[in-house]
Short mmCIF file of C-alpha atoms in Angstrom, two decimals:
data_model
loop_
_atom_site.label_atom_id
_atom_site.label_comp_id
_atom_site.label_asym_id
_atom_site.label_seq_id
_atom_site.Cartn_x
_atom_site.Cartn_y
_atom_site.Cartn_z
CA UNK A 578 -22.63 -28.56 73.32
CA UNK A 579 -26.53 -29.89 73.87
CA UNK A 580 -27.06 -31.95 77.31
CA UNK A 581 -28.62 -34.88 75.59
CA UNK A 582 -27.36 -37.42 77.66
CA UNK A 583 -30.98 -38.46 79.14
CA UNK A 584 -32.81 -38.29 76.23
CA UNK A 585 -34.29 -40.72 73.90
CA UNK A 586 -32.28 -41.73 71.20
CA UNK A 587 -33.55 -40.71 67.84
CA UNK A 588 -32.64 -44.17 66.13
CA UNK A 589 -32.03 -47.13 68.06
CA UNK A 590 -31.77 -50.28 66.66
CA UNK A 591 -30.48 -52.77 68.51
CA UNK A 592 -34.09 -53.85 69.89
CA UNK A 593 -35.01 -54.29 66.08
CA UNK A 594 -34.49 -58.34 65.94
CA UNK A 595 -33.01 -57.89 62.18
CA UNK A 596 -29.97 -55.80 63.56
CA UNK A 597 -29.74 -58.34 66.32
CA UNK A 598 -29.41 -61.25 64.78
CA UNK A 599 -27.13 -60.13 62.82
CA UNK A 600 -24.91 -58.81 65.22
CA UNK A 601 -25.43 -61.93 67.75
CA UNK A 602 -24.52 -64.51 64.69
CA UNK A 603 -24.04 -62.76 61.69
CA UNK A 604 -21.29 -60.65 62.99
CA UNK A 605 -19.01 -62.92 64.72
CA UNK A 606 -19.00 -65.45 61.53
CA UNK A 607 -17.56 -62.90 59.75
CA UNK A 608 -15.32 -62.08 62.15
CA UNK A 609 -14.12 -65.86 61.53
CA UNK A 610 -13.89 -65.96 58.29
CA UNK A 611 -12.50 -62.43 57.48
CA UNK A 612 -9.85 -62.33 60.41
CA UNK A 613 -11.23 -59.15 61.23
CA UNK A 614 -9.27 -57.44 63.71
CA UNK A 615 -10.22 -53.64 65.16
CA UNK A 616 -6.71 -51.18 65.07
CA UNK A 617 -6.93 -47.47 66.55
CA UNK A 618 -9.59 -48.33 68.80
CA UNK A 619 -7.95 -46.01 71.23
CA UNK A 620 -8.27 -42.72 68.92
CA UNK A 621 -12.04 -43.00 69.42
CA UNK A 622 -12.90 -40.40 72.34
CA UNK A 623 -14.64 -42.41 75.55
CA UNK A 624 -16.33 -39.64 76.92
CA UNK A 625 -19.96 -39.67 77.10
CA UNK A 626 -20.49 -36.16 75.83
CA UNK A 627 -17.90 -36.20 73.29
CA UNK A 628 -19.36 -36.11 69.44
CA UNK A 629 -17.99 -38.53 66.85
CA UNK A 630 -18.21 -38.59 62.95
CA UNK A 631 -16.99 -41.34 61.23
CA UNK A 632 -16.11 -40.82 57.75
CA UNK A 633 -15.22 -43.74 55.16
CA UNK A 634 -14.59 -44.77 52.08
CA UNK A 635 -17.13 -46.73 49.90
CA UNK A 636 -16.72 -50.20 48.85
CA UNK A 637 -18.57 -51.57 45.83
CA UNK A 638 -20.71 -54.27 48.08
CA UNK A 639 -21.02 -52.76 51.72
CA UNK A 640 -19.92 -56.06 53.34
CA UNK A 641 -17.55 -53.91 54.74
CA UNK A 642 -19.43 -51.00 55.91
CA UNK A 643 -21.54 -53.19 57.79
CA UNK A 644 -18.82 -55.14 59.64
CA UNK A 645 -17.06 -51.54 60.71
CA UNK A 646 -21.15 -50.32 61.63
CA UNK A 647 -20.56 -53.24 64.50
CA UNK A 648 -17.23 -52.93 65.27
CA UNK A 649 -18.08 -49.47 66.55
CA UNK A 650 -20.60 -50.49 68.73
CA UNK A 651 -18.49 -53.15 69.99
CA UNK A 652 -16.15 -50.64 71.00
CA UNK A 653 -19.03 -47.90 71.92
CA UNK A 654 -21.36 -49.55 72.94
CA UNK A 655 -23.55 -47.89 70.47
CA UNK A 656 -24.44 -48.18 66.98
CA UNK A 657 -23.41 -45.33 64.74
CA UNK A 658 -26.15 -43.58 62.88
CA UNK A 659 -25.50 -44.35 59.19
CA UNK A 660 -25.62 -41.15 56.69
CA UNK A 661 -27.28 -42.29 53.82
CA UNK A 662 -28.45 -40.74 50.20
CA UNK A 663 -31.84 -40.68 50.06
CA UNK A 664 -32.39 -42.92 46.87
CA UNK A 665 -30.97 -45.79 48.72
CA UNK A 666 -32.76 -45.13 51.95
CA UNK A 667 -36.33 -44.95 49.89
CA UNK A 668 -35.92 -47.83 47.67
CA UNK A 669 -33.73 -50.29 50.31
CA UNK A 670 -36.10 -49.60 53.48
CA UNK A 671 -34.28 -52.25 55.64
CA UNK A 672 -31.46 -50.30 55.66
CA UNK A 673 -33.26 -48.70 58.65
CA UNK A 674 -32.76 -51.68 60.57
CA UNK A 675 -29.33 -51.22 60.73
CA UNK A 676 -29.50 -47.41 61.97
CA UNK A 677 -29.48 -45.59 58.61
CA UNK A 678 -31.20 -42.66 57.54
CA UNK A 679 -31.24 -39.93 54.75
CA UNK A 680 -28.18 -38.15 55.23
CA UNK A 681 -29.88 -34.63 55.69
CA UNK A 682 -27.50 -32.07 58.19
CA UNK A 683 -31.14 -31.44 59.84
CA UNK A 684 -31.25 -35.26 60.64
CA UNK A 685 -27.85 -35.99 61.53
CA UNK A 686 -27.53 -33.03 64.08
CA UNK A 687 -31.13 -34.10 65.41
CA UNK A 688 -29.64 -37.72 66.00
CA UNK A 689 -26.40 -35.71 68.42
CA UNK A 690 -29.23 -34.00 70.20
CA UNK A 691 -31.02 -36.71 70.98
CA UNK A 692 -28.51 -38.95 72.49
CA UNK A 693 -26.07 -40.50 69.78
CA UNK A 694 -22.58 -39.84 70.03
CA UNK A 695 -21.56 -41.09 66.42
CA UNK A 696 -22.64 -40.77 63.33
CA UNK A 697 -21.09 -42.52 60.10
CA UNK A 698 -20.74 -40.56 56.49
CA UNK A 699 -19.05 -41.20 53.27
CA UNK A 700 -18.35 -37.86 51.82
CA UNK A 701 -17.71 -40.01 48.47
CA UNK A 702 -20.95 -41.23 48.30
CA UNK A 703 -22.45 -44.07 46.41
CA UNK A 704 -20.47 -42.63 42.65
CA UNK A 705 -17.53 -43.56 44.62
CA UNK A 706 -18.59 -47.65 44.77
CA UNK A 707 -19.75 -47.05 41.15
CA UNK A 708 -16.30 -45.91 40.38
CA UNK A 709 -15.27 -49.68 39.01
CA UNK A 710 -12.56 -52.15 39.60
CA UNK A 711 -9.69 -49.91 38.03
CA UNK A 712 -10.38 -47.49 40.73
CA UNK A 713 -10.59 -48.90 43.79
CA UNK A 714 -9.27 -47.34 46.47
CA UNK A 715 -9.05 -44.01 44.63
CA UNK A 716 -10.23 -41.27 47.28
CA UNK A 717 -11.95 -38.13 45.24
CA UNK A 718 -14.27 -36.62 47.06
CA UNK A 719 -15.97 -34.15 44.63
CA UNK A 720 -18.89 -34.02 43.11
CA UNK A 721 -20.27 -34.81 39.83
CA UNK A 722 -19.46 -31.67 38.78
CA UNK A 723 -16.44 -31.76 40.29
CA UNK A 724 -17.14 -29.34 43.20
CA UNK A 725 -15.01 -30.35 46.93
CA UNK A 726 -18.20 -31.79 49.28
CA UNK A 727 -17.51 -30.72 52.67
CA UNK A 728 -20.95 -31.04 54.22
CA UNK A 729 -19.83 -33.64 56.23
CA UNK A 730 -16.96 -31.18 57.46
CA UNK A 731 -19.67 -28.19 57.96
CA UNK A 732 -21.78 -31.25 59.77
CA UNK A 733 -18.80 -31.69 62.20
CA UNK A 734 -18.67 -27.83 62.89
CA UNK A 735 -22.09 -27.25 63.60
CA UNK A 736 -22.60 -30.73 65.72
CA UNK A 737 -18.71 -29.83 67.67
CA UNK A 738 -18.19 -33.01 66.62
CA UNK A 739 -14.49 -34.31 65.90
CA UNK A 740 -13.27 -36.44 62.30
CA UNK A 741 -12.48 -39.62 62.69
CA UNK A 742 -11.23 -41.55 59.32
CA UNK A 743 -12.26 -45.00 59.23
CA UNK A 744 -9.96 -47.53 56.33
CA UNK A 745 -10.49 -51.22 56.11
CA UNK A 746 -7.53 -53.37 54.51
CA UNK A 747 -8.44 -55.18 51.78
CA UNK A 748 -12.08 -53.79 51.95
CA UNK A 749 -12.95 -54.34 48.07
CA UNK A 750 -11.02 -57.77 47.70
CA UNK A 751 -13.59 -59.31 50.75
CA UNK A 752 -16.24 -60.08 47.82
CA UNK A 753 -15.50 -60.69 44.60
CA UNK A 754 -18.92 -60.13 41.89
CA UNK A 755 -18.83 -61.13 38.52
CA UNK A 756 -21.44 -59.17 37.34
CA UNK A 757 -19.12 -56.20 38.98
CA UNK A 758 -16.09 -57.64 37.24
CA UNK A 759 -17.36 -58.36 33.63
CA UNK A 760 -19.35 -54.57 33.06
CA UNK A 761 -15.58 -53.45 33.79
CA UNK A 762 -13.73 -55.67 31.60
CA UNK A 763 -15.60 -54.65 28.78
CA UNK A 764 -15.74 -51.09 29.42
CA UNK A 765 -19.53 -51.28 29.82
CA UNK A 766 -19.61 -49.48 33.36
CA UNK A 767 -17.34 -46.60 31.72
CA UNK A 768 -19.63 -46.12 28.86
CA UNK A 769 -22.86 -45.46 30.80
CA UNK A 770 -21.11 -42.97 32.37
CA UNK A 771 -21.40 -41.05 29.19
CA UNK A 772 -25.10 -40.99 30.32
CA UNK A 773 -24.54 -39.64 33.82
CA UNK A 774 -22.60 -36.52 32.50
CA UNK A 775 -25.24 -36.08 30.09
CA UNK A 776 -26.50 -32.13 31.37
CA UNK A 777 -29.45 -31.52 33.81
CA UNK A 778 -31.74 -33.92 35.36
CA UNK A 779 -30.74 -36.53 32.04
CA UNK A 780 -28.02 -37.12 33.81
CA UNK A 781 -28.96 -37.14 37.55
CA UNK A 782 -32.14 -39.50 36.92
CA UNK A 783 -28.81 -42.50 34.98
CA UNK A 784 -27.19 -41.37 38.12
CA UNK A 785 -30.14 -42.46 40.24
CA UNK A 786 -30.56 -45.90 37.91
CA UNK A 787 -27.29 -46.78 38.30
CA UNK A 788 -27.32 -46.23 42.33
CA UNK A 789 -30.52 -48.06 42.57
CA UNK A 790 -29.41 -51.03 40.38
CA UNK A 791 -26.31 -51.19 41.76
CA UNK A 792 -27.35 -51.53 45.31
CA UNK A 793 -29.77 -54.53 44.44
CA UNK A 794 -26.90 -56.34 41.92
CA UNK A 795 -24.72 -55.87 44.98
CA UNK A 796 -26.40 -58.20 46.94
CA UNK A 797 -26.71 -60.88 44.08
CA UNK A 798 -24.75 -64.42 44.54
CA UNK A 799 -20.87 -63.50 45.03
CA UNK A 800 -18.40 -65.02 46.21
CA UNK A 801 -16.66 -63.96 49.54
CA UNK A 802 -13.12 -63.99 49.48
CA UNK A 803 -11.38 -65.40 52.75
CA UNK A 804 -8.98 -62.54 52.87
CA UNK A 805 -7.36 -60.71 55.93
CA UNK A 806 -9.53 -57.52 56.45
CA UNK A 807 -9.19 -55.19 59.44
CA UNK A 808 -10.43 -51.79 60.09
CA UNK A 809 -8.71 -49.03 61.71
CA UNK A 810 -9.53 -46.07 63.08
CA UNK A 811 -7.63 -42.76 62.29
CA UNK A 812 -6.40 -39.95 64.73
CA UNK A 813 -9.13 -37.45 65.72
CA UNK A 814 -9.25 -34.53 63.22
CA UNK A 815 -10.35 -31.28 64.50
CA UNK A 816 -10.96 -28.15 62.86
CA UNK A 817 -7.82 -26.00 63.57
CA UNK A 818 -8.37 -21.93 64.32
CA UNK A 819 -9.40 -20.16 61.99
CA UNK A 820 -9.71 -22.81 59.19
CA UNK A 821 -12.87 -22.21 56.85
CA UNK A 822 -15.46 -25.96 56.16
CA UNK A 823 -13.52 -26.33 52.24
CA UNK A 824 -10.12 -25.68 54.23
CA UNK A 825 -10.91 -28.50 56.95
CA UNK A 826 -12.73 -30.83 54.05
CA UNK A 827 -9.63 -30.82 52.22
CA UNK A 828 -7.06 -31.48 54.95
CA UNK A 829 -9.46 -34.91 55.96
CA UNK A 830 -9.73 -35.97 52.27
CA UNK A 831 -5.87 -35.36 51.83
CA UNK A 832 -5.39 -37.12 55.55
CA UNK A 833 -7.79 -39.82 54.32
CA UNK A 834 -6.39 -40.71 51.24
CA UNK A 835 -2.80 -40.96 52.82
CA UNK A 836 -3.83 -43.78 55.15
CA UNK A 837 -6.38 -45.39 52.79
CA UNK A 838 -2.86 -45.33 50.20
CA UNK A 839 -0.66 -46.94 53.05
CA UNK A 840 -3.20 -49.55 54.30
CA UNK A 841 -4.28 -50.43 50.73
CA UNK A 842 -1.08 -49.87 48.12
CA UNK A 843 -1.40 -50.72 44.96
CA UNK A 844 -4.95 -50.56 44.29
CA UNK A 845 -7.53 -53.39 43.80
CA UNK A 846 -5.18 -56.54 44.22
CA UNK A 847 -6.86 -59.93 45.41
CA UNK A 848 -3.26 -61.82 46.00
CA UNK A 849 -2.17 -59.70 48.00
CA UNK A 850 -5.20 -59.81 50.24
CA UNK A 851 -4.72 -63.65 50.01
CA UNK A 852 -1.37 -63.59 50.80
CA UNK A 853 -1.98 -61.22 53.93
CA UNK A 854 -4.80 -63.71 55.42
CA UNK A 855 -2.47 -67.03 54.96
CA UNK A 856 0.59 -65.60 55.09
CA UNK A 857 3.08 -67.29 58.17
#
């Protein structure tokens, strides 16, 4: 493993007075409101050299993402370097602010050598919030053309960095967006999808519309919904001897989706989320 210990880090953000803010007043509101509460904060390594990557499902409105982003460095003392697609990084700059950057393997093993000791991936990507209402919590992490990704697993190799699964309860019922709700309702949202599978770069430039109007609708009026949320924090996942990058991707994703099914069952369910939050 590099000796990075002493040198700069590649991204740090918490002298940028956005992420600050944020975290100073922003954060602990939503703590408030949400009941957040941090579980398997002891399956995250402590030691100074050790190499994390965090990998997570994606919600439909990132509220979420950004309240686990903090909860890590509340733990760490660190913010995790956010993997990102590179469409969302270009058109939402700010995202910067909060210690994202294109999700390259050259840039994420440059941010380990410089200093970081986390980084944070979603091997489902950005079609996985697009996925709709009907399939929340669904973990599939394959491609458009239905091929296993495991980069992030051949990431974790290369870095000797170890898995850890992040799940928050009750992650998609913390916002509720109408605009989200009605283009699934009427089916819209499942037939532009007929556009995405259209063949070549037809499809991938509807893919890229739909990301890039989808993370800008996102942040349109909603309304939060003062459920119980929590995120916790798997057991470490290492590559075992001689297991090959699709062998290891599969056993997270099958790992992953077994604690995303017992800390969300049922799917997409708002009184239950309710109930959880008020319950006595």
């Amino acid at each position: 493993m590099v000796d990075a210990i002493d040198r700069p880090l590649y991204h740090d953000v918490t002298k940028n007075p956005v992420y600050a803010f944020v975290y100073r007043h922003i954060y602990p509101l939503f703590v408030s409101f949400y009941a957040w509460t941090i579980i398997g904060a002891e399956n995250i390594p402590t030691k100074k050299d050790a190499r994390i990557l965090f990998v997570g499902y994606h919600s439909n409105h990132n509220w979420d993402i950004t309240l686990t982003g903090m909860s890590v460095r509340q733990i760490m003392d660190e913010v995790p370097v956010g993997l990102m697609h590179r469409t969302l990084v270009t058109c939402c700059p700010w995202l910067k602010a909060f210690g994202c950057i294109q999700g390259t393997r050259a840039n994420a093993l440059a941010a380990y050598e410089r200093g970081h000791r986390a980084c944070m991936v979603i091997p489902g990507g950005a079609e996985e919030a697009l996925m709709g209402h009907e399939n929340a919590y669904t973990v599939n992490w394959q491609s458009s053309k239905g091929h296993l990704r495991k980069g992030f697993a051949e990431l974790a190799i290369e870095a000797d960095a170890v898995i850890i699964p992040v799940v928050v309860e009750n992650m998609q019922e913390m916002v509720f967006n109408p605009l989200f709700f009605l283009l699934n309702i009427t089916y819209l949202s499942k037939l532009y999808d007929y556009l995405i599978a259209l063949p070549g770069y037809i499809g991938w430039l509807f893919l890229q519309i739909k990301m890039w109007t989808w993370m800008w609708t996102a942040m349109l009026p909603v309304l939060p919904m003062p459920v119980k949320a929590s995120v916790i924090f798997g057991k470490p996942l290492h590559q075992e001897k001689g297991e090959s990058p699709e062998q290891y991707a599969l056993r997270v994703s099958h790992e992953y989706a077994r604690l995303m099914a017992a800390t969300n069952p049922g799917g997409l369910n708002y009184s239950r989320a309710l109930r959880a939050r008020f319950a006595t």
